[in-house]
Coordinates of C-alpha atoms in Angstrom, one line a residue:
X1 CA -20.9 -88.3 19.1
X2 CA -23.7 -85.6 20.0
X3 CA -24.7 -83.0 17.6
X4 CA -25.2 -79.6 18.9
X5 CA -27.6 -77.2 16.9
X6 CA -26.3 -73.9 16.0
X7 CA -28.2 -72.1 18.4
X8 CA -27.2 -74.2 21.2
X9 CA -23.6 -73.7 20.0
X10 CA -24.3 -70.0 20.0
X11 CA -26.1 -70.2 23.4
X12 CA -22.5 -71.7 24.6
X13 CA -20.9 -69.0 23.0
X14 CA -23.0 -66.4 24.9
X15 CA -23.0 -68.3 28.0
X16 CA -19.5 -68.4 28.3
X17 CA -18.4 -64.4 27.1
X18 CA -21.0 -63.8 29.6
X19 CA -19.2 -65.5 32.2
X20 CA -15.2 -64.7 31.0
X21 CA -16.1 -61.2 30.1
X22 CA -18.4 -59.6 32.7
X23 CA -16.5 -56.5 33.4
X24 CA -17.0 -53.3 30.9
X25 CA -14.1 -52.6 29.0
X26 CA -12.9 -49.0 27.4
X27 CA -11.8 -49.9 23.9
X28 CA -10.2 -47.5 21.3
X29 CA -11.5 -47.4 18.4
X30 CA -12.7 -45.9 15.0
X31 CA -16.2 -45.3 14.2
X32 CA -17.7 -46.8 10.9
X33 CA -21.2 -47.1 9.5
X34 CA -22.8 -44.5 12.1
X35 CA -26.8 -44.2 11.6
X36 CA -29.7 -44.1 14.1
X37 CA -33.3 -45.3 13.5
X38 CA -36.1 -44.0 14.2
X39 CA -36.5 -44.9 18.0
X40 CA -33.4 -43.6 18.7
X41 CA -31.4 -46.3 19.0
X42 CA -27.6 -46.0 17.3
X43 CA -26.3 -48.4 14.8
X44 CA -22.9 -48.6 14.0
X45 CA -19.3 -50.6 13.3
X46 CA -16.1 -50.2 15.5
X47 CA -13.0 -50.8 13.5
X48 CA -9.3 -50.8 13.6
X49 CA -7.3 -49.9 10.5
X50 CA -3.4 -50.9 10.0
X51 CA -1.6 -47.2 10.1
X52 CA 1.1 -48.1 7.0
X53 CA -1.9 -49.8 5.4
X54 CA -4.6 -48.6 5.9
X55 CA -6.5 -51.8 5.6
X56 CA -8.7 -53.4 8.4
X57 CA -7.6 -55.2 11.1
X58 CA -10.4 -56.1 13.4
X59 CA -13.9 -54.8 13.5
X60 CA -16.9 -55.3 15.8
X61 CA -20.7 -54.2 15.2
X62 CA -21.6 -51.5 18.2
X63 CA -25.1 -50.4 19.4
X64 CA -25.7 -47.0 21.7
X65 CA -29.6 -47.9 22.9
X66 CA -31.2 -44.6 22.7
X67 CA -31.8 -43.7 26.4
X68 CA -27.4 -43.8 26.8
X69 CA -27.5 -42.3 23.1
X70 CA -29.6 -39.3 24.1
X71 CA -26.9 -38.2 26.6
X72 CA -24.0 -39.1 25.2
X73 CA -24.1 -38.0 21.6
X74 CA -24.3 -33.9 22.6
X75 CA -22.0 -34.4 25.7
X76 CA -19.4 -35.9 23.3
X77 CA -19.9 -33.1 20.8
X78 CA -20.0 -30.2 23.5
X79 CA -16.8 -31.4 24.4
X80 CA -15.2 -31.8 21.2
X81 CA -16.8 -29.6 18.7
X82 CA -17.1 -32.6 16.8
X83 CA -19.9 -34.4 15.5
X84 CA -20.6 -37.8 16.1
X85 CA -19.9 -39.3 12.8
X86 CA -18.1 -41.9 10.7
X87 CA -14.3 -41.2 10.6
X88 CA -13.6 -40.5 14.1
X89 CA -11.7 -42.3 16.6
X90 CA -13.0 -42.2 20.1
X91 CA -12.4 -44.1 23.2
X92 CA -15.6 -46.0 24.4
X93 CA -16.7 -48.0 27.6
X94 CA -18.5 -51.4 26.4
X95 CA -19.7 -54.6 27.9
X96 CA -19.5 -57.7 25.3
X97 CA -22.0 -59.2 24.3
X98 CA -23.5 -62.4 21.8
X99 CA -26.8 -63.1 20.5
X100 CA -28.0 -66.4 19.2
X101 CA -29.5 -64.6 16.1
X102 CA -27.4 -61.3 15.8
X103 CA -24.4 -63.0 16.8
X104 CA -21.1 -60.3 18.1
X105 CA -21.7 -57.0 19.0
X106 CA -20.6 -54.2 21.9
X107 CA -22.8 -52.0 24.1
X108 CA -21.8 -48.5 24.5
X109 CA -22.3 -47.4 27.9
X110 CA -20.0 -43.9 27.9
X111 CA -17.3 -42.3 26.0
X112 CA -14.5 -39.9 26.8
X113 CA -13.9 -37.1 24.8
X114 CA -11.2 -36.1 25.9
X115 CA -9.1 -39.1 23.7
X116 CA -11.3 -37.6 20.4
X117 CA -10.3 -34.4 21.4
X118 CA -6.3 -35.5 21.4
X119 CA -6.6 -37.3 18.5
X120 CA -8.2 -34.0 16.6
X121 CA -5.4 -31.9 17.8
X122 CA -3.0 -35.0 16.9
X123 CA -4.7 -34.6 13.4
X124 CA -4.3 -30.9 13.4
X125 CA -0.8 -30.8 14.1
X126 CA 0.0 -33.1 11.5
X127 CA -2.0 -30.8 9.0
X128 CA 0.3 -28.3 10.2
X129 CA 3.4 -29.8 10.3
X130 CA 2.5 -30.8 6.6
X131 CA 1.8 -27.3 5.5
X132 CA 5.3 -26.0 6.9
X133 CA 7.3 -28.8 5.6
X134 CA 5.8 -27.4 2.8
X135 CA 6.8 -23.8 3.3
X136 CA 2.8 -22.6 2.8
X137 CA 2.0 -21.9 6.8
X138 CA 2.4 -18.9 7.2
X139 CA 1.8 -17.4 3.4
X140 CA -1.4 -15.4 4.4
X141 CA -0.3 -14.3 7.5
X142 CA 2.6 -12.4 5.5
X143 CA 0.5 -10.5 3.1
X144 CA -0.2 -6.9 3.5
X145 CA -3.8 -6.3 4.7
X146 CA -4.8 -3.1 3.0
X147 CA -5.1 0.2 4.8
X148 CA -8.8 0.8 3.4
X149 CA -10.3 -3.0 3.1
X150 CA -13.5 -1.7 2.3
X151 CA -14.0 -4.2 -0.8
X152 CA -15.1 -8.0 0.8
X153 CA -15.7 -11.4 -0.4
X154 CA -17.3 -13.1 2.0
X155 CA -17.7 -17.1 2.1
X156 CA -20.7 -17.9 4.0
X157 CA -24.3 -19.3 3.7
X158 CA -26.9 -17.0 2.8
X159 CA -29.2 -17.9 5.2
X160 CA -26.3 -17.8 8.0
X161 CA -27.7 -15.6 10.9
X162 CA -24.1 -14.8 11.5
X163 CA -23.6 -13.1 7.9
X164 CA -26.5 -11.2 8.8
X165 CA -25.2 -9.6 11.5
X166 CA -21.8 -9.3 9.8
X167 CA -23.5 -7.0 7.3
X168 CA -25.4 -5.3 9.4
X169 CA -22.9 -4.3 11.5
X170 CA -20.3 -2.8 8.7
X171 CA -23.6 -1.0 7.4
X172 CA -24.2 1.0 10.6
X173 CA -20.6 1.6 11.5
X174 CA -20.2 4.8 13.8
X175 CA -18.5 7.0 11.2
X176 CA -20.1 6.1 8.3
X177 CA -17.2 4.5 6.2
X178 CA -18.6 2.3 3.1
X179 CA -18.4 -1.3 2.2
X180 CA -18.4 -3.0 -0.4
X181 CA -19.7 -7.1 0.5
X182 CA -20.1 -9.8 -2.2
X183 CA -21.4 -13.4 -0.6
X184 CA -20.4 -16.6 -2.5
X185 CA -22.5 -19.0 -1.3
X186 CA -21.2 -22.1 0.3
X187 CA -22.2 -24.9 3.0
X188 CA -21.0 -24.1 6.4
X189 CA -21.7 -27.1 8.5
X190 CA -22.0 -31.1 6.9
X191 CA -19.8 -33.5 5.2
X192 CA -19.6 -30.9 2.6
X193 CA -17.7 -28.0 3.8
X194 CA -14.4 -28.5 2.8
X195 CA -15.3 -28.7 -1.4
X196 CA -18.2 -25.9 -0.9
X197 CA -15.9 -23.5 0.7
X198 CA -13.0 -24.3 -2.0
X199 CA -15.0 -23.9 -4.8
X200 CA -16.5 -20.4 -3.1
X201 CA -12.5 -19.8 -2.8
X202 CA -12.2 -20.7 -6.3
X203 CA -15.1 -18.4 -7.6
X204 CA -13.0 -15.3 -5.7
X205 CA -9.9 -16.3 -7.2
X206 CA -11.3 -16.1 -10.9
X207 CA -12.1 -11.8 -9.7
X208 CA -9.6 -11.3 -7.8
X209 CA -8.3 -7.6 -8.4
X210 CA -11.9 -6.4 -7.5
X211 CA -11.7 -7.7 -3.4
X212 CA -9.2 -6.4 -0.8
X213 CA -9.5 -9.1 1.3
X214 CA -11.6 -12.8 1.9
X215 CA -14.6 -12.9 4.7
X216 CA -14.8 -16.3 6.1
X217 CA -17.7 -16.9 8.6
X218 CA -20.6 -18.8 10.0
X219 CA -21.8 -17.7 12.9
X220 CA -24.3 -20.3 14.7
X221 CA -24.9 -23.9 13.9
X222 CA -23.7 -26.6 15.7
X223 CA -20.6 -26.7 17.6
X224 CA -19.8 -30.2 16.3
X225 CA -19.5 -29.0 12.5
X226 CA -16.7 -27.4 12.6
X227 CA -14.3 -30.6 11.5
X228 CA -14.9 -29.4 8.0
X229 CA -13.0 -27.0 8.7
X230 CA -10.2 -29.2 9.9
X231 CA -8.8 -30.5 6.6
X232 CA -5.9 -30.3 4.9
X233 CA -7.2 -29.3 1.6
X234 CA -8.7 -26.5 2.5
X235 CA -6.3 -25.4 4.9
X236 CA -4.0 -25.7 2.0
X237 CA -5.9 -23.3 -0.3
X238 CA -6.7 -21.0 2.4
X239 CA -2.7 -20.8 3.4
X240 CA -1.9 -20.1 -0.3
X241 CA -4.9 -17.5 -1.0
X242 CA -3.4 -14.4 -2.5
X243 CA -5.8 -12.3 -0.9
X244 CA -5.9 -11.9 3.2
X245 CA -8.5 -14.1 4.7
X246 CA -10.6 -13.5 7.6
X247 CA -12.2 -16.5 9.4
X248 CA -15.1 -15.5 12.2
X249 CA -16.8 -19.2 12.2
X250 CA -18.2 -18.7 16.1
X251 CA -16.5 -20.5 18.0
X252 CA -14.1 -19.5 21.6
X253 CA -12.5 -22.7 21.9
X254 CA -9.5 -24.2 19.9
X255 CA -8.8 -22.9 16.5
X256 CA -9.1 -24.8 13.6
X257 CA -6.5 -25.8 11.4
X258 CA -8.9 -23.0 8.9
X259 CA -7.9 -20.3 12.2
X260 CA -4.8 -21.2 12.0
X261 CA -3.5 -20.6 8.6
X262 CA -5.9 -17.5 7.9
X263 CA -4.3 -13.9 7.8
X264 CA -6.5 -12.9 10.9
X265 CA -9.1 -15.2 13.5
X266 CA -11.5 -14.0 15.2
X267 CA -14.3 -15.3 17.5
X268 CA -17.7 -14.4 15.7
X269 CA -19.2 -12.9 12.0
X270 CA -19.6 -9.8 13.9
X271 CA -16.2 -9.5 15.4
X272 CA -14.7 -10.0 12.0
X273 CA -16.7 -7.0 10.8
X274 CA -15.2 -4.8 13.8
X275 CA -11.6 -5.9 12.7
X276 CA -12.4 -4.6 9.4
X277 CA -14.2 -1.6 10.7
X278 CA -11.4 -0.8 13.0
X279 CA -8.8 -1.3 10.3
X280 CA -10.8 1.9 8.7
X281 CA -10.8 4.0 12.0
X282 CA -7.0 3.4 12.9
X283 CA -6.6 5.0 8.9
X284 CA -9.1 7.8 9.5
X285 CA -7.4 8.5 13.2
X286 CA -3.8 8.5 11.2
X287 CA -5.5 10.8 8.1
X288 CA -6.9 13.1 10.7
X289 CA -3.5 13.2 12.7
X290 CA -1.7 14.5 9.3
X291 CA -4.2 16.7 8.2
X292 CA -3.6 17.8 12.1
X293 CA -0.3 18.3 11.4
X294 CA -0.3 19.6 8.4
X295 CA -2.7 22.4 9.4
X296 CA -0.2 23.1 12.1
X297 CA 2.7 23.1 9.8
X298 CA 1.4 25.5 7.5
X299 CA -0.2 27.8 10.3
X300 CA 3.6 28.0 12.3
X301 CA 5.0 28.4 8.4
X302 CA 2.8 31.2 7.9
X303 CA 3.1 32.4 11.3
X304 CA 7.3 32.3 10.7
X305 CA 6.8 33.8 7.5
X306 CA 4.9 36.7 9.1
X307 CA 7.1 37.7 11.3
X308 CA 10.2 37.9 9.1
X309 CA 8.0 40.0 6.9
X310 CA 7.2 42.3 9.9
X311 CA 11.0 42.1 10.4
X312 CA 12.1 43.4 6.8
X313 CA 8.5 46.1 7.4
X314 CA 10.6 47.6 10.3
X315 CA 13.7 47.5 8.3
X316 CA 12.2 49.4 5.2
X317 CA 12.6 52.7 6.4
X318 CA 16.3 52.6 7.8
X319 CA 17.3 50.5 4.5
X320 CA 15.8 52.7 2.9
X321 CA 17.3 55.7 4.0
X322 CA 20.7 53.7 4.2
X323 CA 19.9 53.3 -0.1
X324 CA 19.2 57.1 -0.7
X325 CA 22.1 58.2 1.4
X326 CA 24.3 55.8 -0.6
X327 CA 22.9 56.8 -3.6
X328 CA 23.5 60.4 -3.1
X329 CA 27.3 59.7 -2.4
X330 CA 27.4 58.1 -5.2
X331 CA 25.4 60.8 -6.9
X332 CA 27.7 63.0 -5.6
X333 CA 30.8 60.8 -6.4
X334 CA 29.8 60.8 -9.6
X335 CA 29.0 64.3 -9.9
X336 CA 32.9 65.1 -9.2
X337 CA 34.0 62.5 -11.8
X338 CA 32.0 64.0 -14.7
X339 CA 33.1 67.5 -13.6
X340 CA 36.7 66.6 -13.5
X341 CA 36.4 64.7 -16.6
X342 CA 34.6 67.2 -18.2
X343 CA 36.7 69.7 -17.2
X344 CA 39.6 67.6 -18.3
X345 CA 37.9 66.8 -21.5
X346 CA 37.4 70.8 -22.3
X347 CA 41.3 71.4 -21.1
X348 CA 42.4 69.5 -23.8
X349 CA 40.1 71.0 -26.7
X350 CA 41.0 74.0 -25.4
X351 CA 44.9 73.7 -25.8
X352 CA 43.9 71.9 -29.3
X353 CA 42.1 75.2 -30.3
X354 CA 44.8 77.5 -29.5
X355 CA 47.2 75.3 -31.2
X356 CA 44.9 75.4 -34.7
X357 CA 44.6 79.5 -33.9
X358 CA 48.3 79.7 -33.6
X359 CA 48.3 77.7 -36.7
X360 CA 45.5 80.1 -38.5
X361 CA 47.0 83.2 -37.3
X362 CA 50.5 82.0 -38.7
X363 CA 49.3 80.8 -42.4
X364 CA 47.2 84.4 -42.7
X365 CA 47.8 86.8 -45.5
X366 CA 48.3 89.5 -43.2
X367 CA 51.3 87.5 -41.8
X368 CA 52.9 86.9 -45.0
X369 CA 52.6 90.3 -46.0
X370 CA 54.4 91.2 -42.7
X371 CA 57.4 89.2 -44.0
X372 CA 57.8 90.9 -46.8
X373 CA 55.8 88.7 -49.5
X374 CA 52.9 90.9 -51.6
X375 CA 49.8 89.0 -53.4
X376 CA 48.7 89.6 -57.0
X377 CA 44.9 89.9 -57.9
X378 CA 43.3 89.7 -61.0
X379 CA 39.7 90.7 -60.8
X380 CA 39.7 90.3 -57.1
X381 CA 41.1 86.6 -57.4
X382 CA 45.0 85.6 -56.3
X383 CA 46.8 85.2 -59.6
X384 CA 49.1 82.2 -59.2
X385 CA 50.1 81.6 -62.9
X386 CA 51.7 84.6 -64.7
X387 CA 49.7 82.4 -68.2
X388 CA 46.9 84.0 -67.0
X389 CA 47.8 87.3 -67.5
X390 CA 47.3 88.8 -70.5
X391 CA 48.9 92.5 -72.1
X392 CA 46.4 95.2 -71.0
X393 CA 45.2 92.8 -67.5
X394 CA 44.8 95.4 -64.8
X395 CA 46.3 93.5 -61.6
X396 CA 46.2 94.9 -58.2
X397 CA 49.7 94.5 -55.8
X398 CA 49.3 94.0 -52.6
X399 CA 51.5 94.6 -49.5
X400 CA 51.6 94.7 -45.8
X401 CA 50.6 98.6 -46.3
X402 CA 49.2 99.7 -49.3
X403 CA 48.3 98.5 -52.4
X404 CA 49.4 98.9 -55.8
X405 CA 47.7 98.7 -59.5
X406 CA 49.7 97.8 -62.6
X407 CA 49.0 97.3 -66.0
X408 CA 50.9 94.3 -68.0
X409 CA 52.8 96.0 -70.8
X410 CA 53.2 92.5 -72.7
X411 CA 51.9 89.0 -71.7
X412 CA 54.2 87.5 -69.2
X413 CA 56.1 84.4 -70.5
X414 CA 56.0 81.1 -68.1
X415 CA 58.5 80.3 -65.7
X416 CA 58.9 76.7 -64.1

C-alpha cells in the first residue's frame, strides 16, 4: 500500500473542502481570543459553548484580513455600541478554508449586527428580569430626589470632556444657584468599567450623609464602550444605591441596563446638569409663588383689617354718644336710688330720734316733779341714801314749783 505524506494528505484535505464547501456560509458564533497585529490583520477563535455547561463544544480559528477588518470592525460597533471584543456572540459570513501548514480556519467576509444587537438586548433583559425577580428594579427610581440637590457625587473620569462641561455648566447656571460637585475617579470605557465604577460607588457610600444625589456620566469616547455598563453587578449596586443616581453616559440610542435601573437617564453630562439645575428652578419658581402669595395674603389681611378699623372709626362717635347717654341714665337712675334710700335711711333715724326724745322728755326731773315726786340735794348732789345725812345737814327739797330747805334735827335711821 502507498504512503501518503502529511502534506499531501492535507493537500487532499484542502482540495476536497474546497470543492464540497465553495459557498460562504453565515455561522453563529462566540468570539474568543480577539487580537490584531500590526498590519491590521484580525486574529481570533470562533467557539460554541454548551448553555447548561458552559463548556466548549466546537471551536474554529477565524481570520478578518485587514482590508475587510478596516470596514467591518467600526460598522459593527456603530451599529451596536459594542466593541469588537472577546465575549460576544455575533453572526458572521465565512468561506472555509484549510492550509497544509496552518491547517482549519474561517475567513470573515461580513457580519450582521443586528444578531449582536438581539443577543445584547437578550442579555439585557435577562439582567432585568433577574433584578425584579429579585425585588431591586425599581429601588432607585422610588427614592425621593431632594428638592434642593445642590450636593453631587459625581462618578466620572477626570479627564472626561463630558465632566467638563457638566461642571461648567452647573457653574454658570442663569440664576446663580450653588453647587456643590465631588468627582471619584473611575474608568469610563475598557474592560474595566464595571469594578472602577463600583468601587467609585463604594467610596460614596462610605460619606454618604454629605451627597444629595450620585452623578453618573461620560460624555465622549467610543460608542462601542458602553457594554461595561451592561452588567449585572453593577446594575445591581446601582438599583440598590440609597442615594438617587443620575446616569448622562452620551449616548441617544438604547439604554443600558445602568439607564435603566438609575433614578433618572438622560442623554449627555451636560443634560444631567440641566436636570439638576432645573430641579433648583421648579423650587425657586414654587418659593417665589409662596412668598407671592404670601405677600398677597398679608396685604388683603391688612387691607381687611383696615377697613373694619375704619368701620369701628365711624362707629366711635355714635357708640360713643350711645355710652354717655346710657351712662347718664344710669347716672340718673342711680341718682333717684340714693335719694330715695337716703331719704329712706334719714326717715327712719328720724322716727328713732323722736322715739329716744319721747323717751328723754319722759325720764326728766321736771316730769317727775309734775307727778308729784320732789328730789333731795345735799350740797347740790341728789341724796339717795338717808345714811348720808347727818343731824345739822342742810338739804334742799325740791318740787315741781318751788323749793324747800330743811335742816335734819337727828340723823335719819336706814330703811330697806
Amino acid at each position: 500500500m502507498e504512503a501518503l505524506s502529511l502534506q499531501e494528505l492535507n493537500a487532499l484535505v484542502r482540495r476536497s473542502l474546497e470543492q464540497c464547501l465553495p459557498d460562504e456560509f453565515w455561522v453563529q458564533a462566540e468570539l474568543s481570543d480577539v487580537r490584531t497585529n500590526s498590519t491590521g490583520h484580525c486574529y481570533l477563535e470562533f467557539v460554541q459553548k454548551d448553555p447548561r455547561s458552559n463548556s466548549l463544544v466546537a471551536k474554529a480559528r477565524g481570520t478578518i484580513w485587514a482590508n475587510v477588518f478596516r470596514l467591518l470592525k467600526p460598522y459593527f460597533e456603530e451599529a451596536t455600541g459594542q466593541a469588537f471584543v472577546s465575549g460576544i456572540k455575533v453572526l458572521v459570513q465565512v468561506t472555509v478554508s484549510f492550509h497544509e501548514l496552518y491547517g482549519y480556519s474561517l475567513t470573515v467576509q461580513d457580519i450582521d449586527p443586528t444578531y449582536t444587537l438581539g443577543d445584547m438586548a437578550r442579555r439585557r433583559r435577562e439582567i432585568l428580569r433577574q433584578l425584579e425577580e429579585e425585588g431591586v428594579l425599581t429601588l432607585n427610581k422610588e427614592l425621593d430626589i431632594p428638592r434642593l440637590p445642590q450636593r453631587i457625587a459625581v462618578i466620572s473620569s477626570p479627564t472626561a470632556a463630558g465632566y467638563g462641561d457638566f461642571c461648567h455648566q452647573l457653574e454658570n447656571n442663569s440664576r446663580g444657584f450653588y453647587f456643590y460637585t465631588e468627582l471619584f475617579p473611575a474608568l469610563m470605557q475598557g474592560d474595566r468599567v464595571e469594578e472602577s465604577v463600583l468601587s467609585a460607588l463604594d467610596r460614596v457610600n462610605a460619606r454618604l450623609f454629605e451627597f444629595d444625589v450620585v452623578a453618573i456620566i461620560r460624555g465622549g469616547g467610543a460608542t462601542s464602550d458602553l457594554s461595561g455598563f451592561d452588567t449585572y453587578l453593577l446594575a445591581a449596586a446601582c438599583a440598590q444605591f440609597p442615594l438617587p443616581i443620575i446616569t448622562g453616559i452620551g449616548h441617544e440610542r438604547d439604554d443600558t441596563v445602568l439607564d435603566s435601573v438609575a433614578h433618572t437617564r438622560v442623554k449627555t453630562p451636560t443634560a444631567a446638569a440641566e436636570f439638576l439645575i432645573d430641579l433648583m428652578n421648579n423650587a425657586a419658581d414654587e418659593l417665589e409663588m409662596l412668598v407671592s402669595r404670601l405677600h398677597e395674603g398679608v396685604r388683603n389681611l391688612l387691607q381687611q383689617e383696615q377697613r373694619k378699623l375704619s368701620v369701628c372709626k365711624n362707629r366711635i362717635p355714635s357708640v360713643s354718644y350711645r355710652c354717655i347717654s346710657d351712662a347718664k341714665m344710669a347716672l340718673l337712675t342711680a341718682r333717684k336710688d340714693v335719694v330715695q334710700a337716703v331719704t329712706s335711711y334719714l326717715s327712719r333715724y328720724r322716727h328713732r330720734l323722736e322715739l329716744l326724745q319721747q323717751r328723754l322728755v319722759d325720764a326728766s326731773p321736771e316730769k317727775l316733779l309734775a307727778r308729784g315726786y320732789s328730789i333731795t340735794l345735799k350740797d347740790g348732789k341728789v341724796v339717795k341714801n338717808v345714811g348720808l345725812l347727818n343731824e345739822g345737814d342742810e338739804i334742799t327739797t325740791l318740787l315741781q314749783k318751788g323749793e324747800v330747805t330743811s335742816i335734819v334735827n337727828r340723823k335719819p335711821s336706814n330703811r330697806k
